XYZ file of N, CA and C in Angstrom:
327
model
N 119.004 129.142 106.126
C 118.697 128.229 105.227
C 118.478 128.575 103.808
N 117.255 127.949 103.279
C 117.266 128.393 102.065
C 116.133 129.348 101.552
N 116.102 130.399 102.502
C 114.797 131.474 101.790
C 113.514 131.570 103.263
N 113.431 132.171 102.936
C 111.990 132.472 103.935
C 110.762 131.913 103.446
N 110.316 130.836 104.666
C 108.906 130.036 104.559
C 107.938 130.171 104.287
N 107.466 129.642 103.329
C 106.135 130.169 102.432
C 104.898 130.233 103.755
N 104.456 131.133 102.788
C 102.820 131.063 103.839
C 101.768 130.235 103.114
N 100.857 129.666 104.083
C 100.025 128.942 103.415
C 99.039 129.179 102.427
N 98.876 130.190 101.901
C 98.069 130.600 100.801
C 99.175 130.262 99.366
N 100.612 130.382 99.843
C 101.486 130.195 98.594
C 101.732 128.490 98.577
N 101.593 127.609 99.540
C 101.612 126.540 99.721
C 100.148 126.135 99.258
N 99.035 126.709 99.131
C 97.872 126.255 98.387
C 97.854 126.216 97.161
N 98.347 127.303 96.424
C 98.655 127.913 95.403
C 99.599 126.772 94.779
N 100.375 126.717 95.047
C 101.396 125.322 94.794
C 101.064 123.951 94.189
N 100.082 123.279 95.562
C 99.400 122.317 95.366
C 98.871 122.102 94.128
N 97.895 123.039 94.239
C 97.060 123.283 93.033
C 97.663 123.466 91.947
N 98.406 123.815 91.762
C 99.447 123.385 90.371
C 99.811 122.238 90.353
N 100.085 121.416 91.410
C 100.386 120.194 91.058
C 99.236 119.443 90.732
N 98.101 119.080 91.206
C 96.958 118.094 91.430
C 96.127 118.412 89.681
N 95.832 117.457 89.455
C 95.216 116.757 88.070
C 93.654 116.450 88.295
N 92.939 117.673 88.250
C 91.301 117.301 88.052
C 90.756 116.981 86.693
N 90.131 116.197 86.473
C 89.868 115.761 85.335
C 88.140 115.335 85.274
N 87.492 116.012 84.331
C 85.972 115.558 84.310
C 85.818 114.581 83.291
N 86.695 113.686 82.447
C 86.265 113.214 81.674
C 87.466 111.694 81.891
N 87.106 110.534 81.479
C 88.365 109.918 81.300
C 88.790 109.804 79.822
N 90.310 109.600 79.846
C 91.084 109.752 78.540
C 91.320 108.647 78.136
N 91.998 107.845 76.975
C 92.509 106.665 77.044
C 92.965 105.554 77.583
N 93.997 106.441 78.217
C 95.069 105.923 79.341
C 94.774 106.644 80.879
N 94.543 106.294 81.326
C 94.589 106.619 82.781
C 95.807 107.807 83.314
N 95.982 108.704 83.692
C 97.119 109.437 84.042
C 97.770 109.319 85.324
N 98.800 109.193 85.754
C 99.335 108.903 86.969
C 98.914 110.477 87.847
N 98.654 110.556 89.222
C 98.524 111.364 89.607
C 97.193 112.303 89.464
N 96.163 111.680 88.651
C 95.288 112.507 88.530
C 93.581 112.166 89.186
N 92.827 113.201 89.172
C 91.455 112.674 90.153
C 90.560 113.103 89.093
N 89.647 111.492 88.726
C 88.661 111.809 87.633
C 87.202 112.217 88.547
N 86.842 113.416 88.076
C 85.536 113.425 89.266
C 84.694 113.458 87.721
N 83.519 112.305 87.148
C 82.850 112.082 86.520
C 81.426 112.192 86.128
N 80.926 112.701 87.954
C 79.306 112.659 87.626
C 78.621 111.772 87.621
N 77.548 111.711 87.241
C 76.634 110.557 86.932
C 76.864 109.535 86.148
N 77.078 108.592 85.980
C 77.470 107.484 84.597
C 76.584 106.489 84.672
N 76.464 105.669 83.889
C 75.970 104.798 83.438
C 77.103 103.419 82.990
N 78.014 104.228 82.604
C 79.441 103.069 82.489
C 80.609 104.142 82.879
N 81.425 103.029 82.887
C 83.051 103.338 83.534
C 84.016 102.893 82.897
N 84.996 103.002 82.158
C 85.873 102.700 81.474
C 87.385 103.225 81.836
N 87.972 102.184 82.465
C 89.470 102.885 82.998
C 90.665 101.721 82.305
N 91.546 102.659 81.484
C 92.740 101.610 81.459
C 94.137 102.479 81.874
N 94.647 101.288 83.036
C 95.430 102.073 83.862
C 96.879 101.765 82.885
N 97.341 102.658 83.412
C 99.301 103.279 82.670
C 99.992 101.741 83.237
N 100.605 100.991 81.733
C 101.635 99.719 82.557
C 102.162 100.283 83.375
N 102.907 101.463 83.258
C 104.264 101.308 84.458
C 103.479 102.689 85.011
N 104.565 103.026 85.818
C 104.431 104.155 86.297
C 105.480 104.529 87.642
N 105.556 105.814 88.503
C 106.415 105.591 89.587
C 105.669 105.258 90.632
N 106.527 104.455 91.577
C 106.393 104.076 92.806
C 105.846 104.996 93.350
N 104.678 104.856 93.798
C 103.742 105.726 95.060
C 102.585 106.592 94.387
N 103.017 106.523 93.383
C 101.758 107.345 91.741
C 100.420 106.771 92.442
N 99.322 108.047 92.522
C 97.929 107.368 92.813
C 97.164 108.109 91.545
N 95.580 107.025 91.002
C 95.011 107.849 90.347
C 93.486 107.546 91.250
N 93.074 108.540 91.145
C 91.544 108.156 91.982
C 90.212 108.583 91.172
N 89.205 107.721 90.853
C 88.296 107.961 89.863
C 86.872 107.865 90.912
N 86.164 109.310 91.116
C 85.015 108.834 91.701
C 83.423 109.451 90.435
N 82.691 108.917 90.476
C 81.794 108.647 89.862
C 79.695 108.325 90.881
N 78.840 108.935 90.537
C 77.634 108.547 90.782
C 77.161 107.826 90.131
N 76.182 106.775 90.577
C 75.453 105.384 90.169
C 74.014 106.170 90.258
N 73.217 105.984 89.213
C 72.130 105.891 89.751
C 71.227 105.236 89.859
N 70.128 104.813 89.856
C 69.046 103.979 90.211
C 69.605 102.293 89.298
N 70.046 102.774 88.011
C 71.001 101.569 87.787
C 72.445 101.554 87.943
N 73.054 100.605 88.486
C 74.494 101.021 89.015
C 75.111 101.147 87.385
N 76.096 101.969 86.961
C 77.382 101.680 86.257
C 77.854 100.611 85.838
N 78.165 100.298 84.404
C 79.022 99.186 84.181
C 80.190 99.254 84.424
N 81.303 98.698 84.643
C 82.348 99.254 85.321
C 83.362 98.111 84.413
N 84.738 98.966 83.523
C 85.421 97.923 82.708
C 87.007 98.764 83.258
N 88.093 97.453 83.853
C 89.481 98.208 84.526
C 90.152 97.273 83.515
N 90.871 97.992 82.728
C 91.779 96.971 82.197
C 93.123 98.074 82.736
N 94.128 96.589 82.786
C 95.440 97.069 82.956
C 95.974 95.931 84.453
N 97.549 96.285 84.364
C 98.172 94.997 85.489
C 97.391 95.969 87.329
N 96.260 95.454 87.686
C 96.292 95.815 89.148
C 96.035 94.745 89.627
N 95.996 94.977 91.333
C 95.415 93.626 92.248
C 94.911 94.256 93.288
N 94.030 93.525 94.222
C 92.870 93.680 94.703
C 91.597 93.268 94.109
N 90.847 93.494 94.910
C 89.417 92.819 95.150
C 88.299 93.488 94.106
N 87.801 93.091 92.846
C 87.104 93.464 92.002
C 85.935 94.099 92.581
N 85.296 95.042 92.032
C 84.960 96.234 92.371
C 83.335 96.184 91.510
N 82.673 95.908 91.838
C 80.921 96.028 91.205
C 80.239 96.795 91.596
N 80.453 98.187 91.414
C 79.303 99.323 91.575
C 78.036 98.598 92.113
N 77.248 99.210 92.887
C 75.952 99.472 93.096
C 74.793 100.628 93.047
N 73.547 100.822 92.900
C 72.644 101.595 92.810
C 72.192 102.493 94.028
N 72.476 103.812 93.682
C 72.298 104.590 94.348
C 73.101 105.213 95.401
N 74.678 105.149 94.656
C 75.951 105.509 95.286
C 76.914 105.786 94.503
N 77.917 106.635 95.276
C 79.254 107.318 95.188
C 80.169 106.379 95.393
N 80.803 106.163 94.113
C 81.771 105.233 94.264
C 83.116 106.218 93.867
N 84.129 105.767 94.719
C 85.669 106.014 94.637
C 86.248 104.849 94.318
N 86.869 104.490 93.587
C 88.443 104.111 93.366
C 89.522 104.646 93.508
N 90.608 103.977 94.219
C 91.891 104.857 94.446
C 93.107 103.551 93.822
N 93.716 104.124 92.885
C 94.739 103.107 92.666
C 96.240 103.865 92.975
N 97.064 102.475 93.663
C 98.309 103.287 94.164
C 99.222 102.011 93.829
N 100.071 103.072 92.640
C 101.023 101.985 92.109
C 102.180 101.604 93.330
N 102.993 100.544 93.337
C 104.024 100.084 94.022
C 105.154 99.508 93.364
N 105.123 100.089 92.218
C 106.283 99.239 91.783
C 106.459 98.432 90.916
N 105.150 97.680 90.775
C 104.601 96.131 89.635
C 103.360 96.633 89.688
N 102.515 96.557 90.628
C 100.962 97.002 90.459
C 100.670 97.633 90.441
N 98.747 98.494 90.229
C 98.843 98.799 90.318
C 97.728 98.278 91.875
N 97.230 98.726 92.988
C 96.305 97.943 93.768
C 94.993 98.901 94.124
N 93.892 98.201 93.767
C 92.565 98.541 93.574
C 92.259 98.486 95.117
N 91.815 100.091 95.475
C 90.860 99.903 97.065
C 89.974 100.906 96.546
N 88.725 101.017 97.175
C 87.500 100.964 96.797
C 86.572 101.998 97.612
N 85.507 102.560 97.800
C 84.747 102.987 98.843
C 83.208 103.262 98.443
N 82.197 103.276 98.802
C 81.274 103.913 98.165
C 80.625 104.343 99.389
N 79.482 105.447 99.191
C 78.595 106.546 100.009
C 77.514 106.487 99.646
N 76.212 105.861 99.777
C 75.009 106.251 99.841
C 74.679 107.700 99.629
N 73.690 107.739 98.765
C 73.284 109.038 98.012
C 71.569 108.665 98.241
């Protein structure tokens, strides 16, 4: 075939070149990337109009004793999303094509 099969330390190695950690958010939202934020108090995401088919960005964030204000601008769908107090909230957005679609999770802290 074409070459001898990586081992999994070079297949980690890989990954990790690909994947987008990000501690801060930017303007625009980046396709493909994971905002890990910390503690907040507010949330501010504006997601990319277009993007490719299957593109995810995932933003997780801690609430504390007062939840986060939480502001999404940009074309998604799904079920609006209101932080609460005293939790780990994830967002995962996964474009399809036209949208982008908002699913959600949070964890007690």
């Amino acid at each position: 075939g074409i070459g001898t099969a990586w081992s999994d330390s070079e297949k980690i190695r890989a990954f990790n070149r690909l994947v987008i950690n990000k501690t801060s958010m930017g303007s625009v939202a980046v396709a493909g990337a994971n905002y890990y934020l910390g503690t907040k108090t507010s949330v501010s995401i504006t997601l990319p109009s277009s993007s490719q088919v299957g593109d995810e960005i995932t933003v997780v964030w801690y609430n504390g004793s007062t939840p986060a204000t939480l502001s999404i601008t940009g074309n998604y769908i799904g079920t609006s999303y209101v932080p609460v107090a005293n939790v780990r909230s994830e967002l995962n957005f996964l474009y399809d094509g036209t949208n982008w679609c908002l699913m959600f999770s949070e964890f007690e802290v």
